[in-house]
CSV table of C-alpha atoms in Angstrom, one decimal:
chain,number,residue,atom,x,y,z
A,314,MET,CA,69.5,208.3,-127.3
A,315,PRO,CA,71.7,206.8,-124.5
A,316,HIS,CA,74.0,204.0,-125.3
A,317,PRO,CA,73.2,200.6,-123.8
A,318,ALA,CA,75.7,199.6,-121.1
A,319,ARG,CA,78.4,197.6,-122.4
A,320,PRO,CA,79.0,194.2,-120.6
A,321,ALA,CA,82.2,193.9,-118.5
A,322,PRO,CA,85.1,192.6,-120.3
A,323,HIS,CA,86.2,189.0,-119.6
A,324,LEU,CA,89.3,188.9,-117.2
A,325,PHE,CA,89.6,185.2,-117.9
A,326,THR,CA,88.9,183.1,-120.7
A,327,THR,CA,88.7,179.6,-119.0
A,328,ARG,CA,87.4,178.0,-116.0
A,329,GLN,CA,91.1,176.8,-115.3
A,330,GLY,CA,92.8,180.2,-115.7
A,331,LEU,CA,90.2,181.3,-113.1
A,332,ASP,CA,90.5,178.7,-110.7
A,333,HIS,CA,94.3,179.1,-110.8
A,334,GLU,CA,94.3,182.6,-109.9
A,335,LEU,CA,91.4,182.0,-107.2
A,336,THR,CA,93.9,179.6,-105.6
A,337,LEU,CA,96.9,181.8,-106.2
A,338,THR,CA,95.4,184.5,-104.5
A,339,GLY,CA,94.3,182.5,-101.5
A,340,THR,CA,90.7,182.8,-102.3
A,341,TRP,CA,89.7,179.6,-102.5
A,342,LYS,CA,91.3,178.8,-99.0
A,343,ALA,CA,89.6,181.6,-97.3
A,344,LEU,CA,86.0,180.7,-98.9
A,345,HIS,CA,86.4,177.1,-97.6
A,346,ALA,CA,87.7,178.2,-94.2
A,347,ALA,CA,84.7,180.2,-93.7
A,348,VAL,CA,82.4,177.4,-94.6
A,349,HIS,CA,84.3,175.0,-92.5
A,350,ALA,CA,84.1,177.5,-89.6
A,351,SER,CA,80.3,178.1,-90.0
A,352,THR,CA,77.8,178.2,-87.1
A,353,PRO,CA,75.2,176.6,-87.7
A,354,ARG,CA,77.1,174.2,-89.9
A,355,LEU,CA,77.2,174.6,-93.4
A,356,THR,CA,78.1,171.9,-96.1
A,357,SER,CA,79.6,173.1,-99.3
A,358,HIS,CA,79.5,171.5,-102.6
A,359,ALA,CA,81.3,172.3,-106.1
A,360,HIS,CA,79.0,174.4,-108.4
A,361,PRO,CA,77.9,172.4,-111.6
A,362,ASN,CA,79.1,174.0,-114.8
A,363,PRO,CA,76.9,172.0,-117.5
A,364,ASP,CA,77.7,174.3,-120.0
A,365,ASN,CA,81.3,174.5,-119.7
A,366,GLU,CA,81.2,178.1,-119.6
A,367,PRO,CA,84.7,180.0,-117.5
A,368,VAL,CA,82.7,180.2,-114.4
A,369,THR,CA,83.5,178.5,-111.2
A,370,GLY,CA,82.1,178.4,-107.6
A,371,LEU,CA,80.4,176.4,-104.8
A,372,ARG,CA,77.2,175.6,-103.2
A,373,PHE,CA,76.4,175.9,-99.5
A,374,THR,CA,73.6,174.2,-97.4
A,375,GLU,CA,72.8,174.3,-93.8
A,376,ASP,CA,73.0,170.8,-92.2
A,377,VAL,CA,70.2,171.2,-89.8
A,378,PRO,CA,67.3,173.7,-90.4
A,379,HIS,CA,67.7,176.6,-87.8
A,380,ALA,CA,65.0,177.1,-85.1
A,381,GLY,CA,62.4,175.2,-87.2
A,382,GLN,CA,62.7,177.1,-90.3
A,383,ALA,CA,63.9,176.1,-93.7
A,384,ARG,CA,67.6,175.2,-94.3
A,385,THR,CA,69.9,178.0,-95.2
A,386,ARG,CA,71.4,177.6,-98.4
A,387,GLY,CA,73.2,179.5,-101.1
A,388,SER,CA,76.1,179.6,-103.7
A,389,ILE,CA,79.3,181.8,-104.5
A,390,ILE,CA,79.8,182.3,-108.3
A,391,VAL,CA,83.1,183.9,-109.8
A,392,THR,CA,82.4,184.8,-113.6
A,393,PRO,CA,84.9,185.5,-116.3
A,394,ASP,CA,84.9,189.3,-115.7
A,395,GLY,CA,86.3,188.6,-112.2
A,396,HIS,CA,82.8,189.4,-110.2
A,397,LEU,CA,82.2,187.4,-107.2
A,398,THR,CA,78.6,187.0,-106.0
A,399,VAL,CA,77.2,185.5,-102.8
A,400,ARG,CA,73.6,184.6,-102.8
A,401,ALA,CA,71.7,183.3,-99.5
A,402,TYR,CA,68.3,182.1,-99.4
A,403,THR,CA,66.6,181.9,-95.8
A,404,ILE,CA,69.6,183.3,-94.1
A,405,PRO,CA,68.7,185.0,-90.7
A,406,GLY,CA,68.5,188.9,-91.6
A,407,HIS,CA,70.5,189.8,-88.4
A,408,ARG,CA,73.5,187.9,-90.0
A,409,TRP,CA,73.1,189.4,-93.2
A,410,LEU,CA,72.9,192.9,-91.8
A,411,THR,CA,76.3,192.2,-89.7
A,412,ALA,CA,78.1,190.9,-92.6
A,413,LEU,CA,77.0,194.0,-94.7
A,414,ARG,CA,78.1,196.2,-91.8
A,415,HIS,CA,81.6,194.3,-91.8
A,416,LEU,CA,82.0,195.9,-95.3
A,417,GLY,CA,81.0,199.4,-94.7
A,418,THR,CA,78.9,201.6,-92.2
A,419,LEU,CA,75.4,200.8,-92.2
A,420,ASP,CA,72.5,201.8,-89.9
A,421,PRO,CA,71.7,198.7,-87.7
A,422,ARG,CA,68.0,199.3,-88.4
A,423,ALA,CA,68.4,199.5,-92.2
A,424,LEU,CA,66.4,196.3,-92.8
A,425,ARG,CA,63.5,197.1,-91.0
A,426,PRO,CA,60.6,198.3,-93.0
A,427,GLY,CA,60.4,202.0,-93.3
A,428,ALA,CA,63.6,202.4,-91.5
A,429,ASN,CA,66.1,205.0,-92.4
A,430,THR,CA,68.5,203.6,-94.9
A,431,THR,CA,71.3,206.5,-94.8
A,432,ALA,CA,73.9,205.7,-92.1
A,433,ASP,CA,75.6,208.6,-90.3
A,434,PRO,CA,79.3,207.6,-90.0
A,435,ALA,CA,81.1,208.4,-87.3
A,436,ASP,CA,84.2,208.5,-89.5
A,437,PRO,CA,83.2,210.3,-92.9
A,438,ALA,CA,86.2,208.8,-94.8
A,439,ALA,CA,84.8,205.2,-94.0
A,440,PRO,CA,83.2,203.3,-96.7
A,441,ALA,CA,79.2,203.5,-96.2
A,442,TRP,CA,76.4,201.8,-97.8
A,443,SER,CA,74.2,203.9,-99.8
A,444,LEU,CA,70.9,202.0,-99.9
A,445,ARG,CA,67.4,202.6,-101.7
A,446,PRO,CA,64.4,200.7,-100.7
A,447,LYS,CA,62.3,199.3,-103.9
A,448,LEU,CA,58.5,199.1,-102.7
A,449,LYS,CA,57.2,197.3,-105.7
A,450,ASN,CA,58.7,193.9,-104.4
A,451,ARG,CA,59.8,195.0,-100.8
A,452,SER,CA,63.6,194.7,-101.2
A,453,ILE,CA,66.5,196.9,-100.6
A,454,CYS,CA,69.4,197.4,-103.1
A,455,GLY,CA,72.7,199.1,-102.3
A,456,GLN,CA,76.0,200.1,-103.3
A,457,LEU,CA,79.4,200.5,-101.5
A,458,GLN,CA,83.1,201.1,-102.6
A,459,PRO,CA,85.0,199.2,-100.0
A,460,THR,CA,88.5,200.1,-101.5
A,461,ASP,CA,89.8,201.7,-104.6
A,462,HIS,CA,88.9,199.9,-107.9
A,463,VAL,CA,86.6,197.8,-106.0
A,464,GLN,CA,82.4,197.9,-106.2
A,465,ALA,CA,80.0,196.1,-104.0
A,466,THR,CA,76.3,195.8,-104.9
A,467,THR,CA,73.7,194.2,-102.7
A,468,LEU,CA,70.1,193.4,-103.0
A,469,THR,CA,67.9,192.2,-100.0
A,470,GLN,CA,64.5,190.8,-100.6
A,471,LEU,CA,62.0,191.0,-97.7
A,472,PRO,CA,64.2,192.8,-95.5
A,473,ASP,CA,63.7,191.8,-91.9
A,474,THR,CA,66.1,191.8,-89.1
A,475,ILE,CA,64.2,189.5,-87.0
A,476,GLY,CA,63.2,186.9,-89.6
A,477,ASP,CA,64.8,185.5,-92.7
A,478,VAL,CA,65.7,187.1,-95.9
A,479,ASN,CA,67.0,186.3,-99.3
A,480,ALA,CA,69.8,188.3,-100.4
A,481,GLN,CA,72.9,188.6,-102.8
A,482,LEU,CA,76.2,190.5,-102.7
A,483,THR,CA,78.3,191.2,-105.7
A,484,ILE,CA,81.9,192.5,-105.5
A,485,ALA,CA,83.4,193.5,-108.7
A,486,PRO,CA,87.1,194.5,-109.5
A,487,ASP,CA,87.4,197.4,-112.1
A,488,ASN,CA,90.6,195.5,-113.4
A,489,ARG,CA,92.5,192.0,-113.0
A,490,ALA,CA,95.1,193.7,-110.9
A,491,ALA,CA,91.9,194.4,-108.3
A,492,CYS,CA,90.7,190.8,-108.4
A,493,ARG,CA,92.7,189.8,-105.3
A,494,THR,CA,91.6,192.7,-103.2
A,495,ALA,CA,88.0,192.2,-104.5
A,496,TRP,CA,87.8,188.4,-103.8
A,497,LEU,CA,89.3,188.6,-100.5
A,498,THR,CA,86.8,191.3,-99.5
A,499,ALA,CA,84.1,188.8,-100.2
A,500,ALA,CA,85.5,186.0,-98.6
A,501,ALA,CA,86.0,188.3,-95.3
A,502,PHE,CA,82.0,189.0,-95.8
A,503,LEU,CA,81.1,185.0,-96.4
A,504,HIS,CA,83.4,184.5,-92.9
A,505,VAL,CA,81.1,186.9,-90.9
A,506,LEU,CA,77.8,185.8,-92.8
A,507,ALA,CA,78.9,182.1,-92.0
A,508,THR,CA,80.2,182.4,-88.4
A,509,GLY,CA,78.7,186.0,-87.1
A,510,ALA,CA,82.5,187.2,-86.5
A,511,PRO,CA,85.5,188.3,-88.7
A,512,ALA,CA,88.1,185.9,-89.5
A,513,HIS,CA,91.3,185.8,-87.4
A,514,PRO,CA,94.1,187.3,-89.3
A,515,GLN,CA,96.6,184.8,-90.8
A,516,PRO,CA,100.3,184.3,-89.6
């Protein structure tokens, strides 16, 4: 019988240590900059941690409902294994697709029902999303390796490039040395998700 998958090892044992590393790598600054530059405007709050676990993050909510719909809301959570997860609810599907395409090649029709989910990249060496539809609950899951020692996974519920979607993205470093790259990759994704465009390079 196959052995069950082992949980990822903890890279951090305290919330203070995790917060310190997020600050040291510039991740907190980049995440807050993305929320601050958001269009439509988002407001962020610290994520509650009632169980005093070594988990940290923030929540965000759209200030004004977009186009008469429910407010976009979501969270950013970083866990002791270094995994950073962005969850978004009632986010415009085209914005989520744009953010995914910022990380890797993806067919622009990928979120349409019955669409081809395999891209034909112009540069075969460029990172490319591998997507798989899940017909049971009308969702699409995907995997990507944006860079060495960093893995990305995504799940999009009720995929639609015209309406809103509920979706999540997890960026996972293979080891502690890869945390900075993984986290800043996630921050770049959040910036595109929140603003529709990549962040300007820092001087």
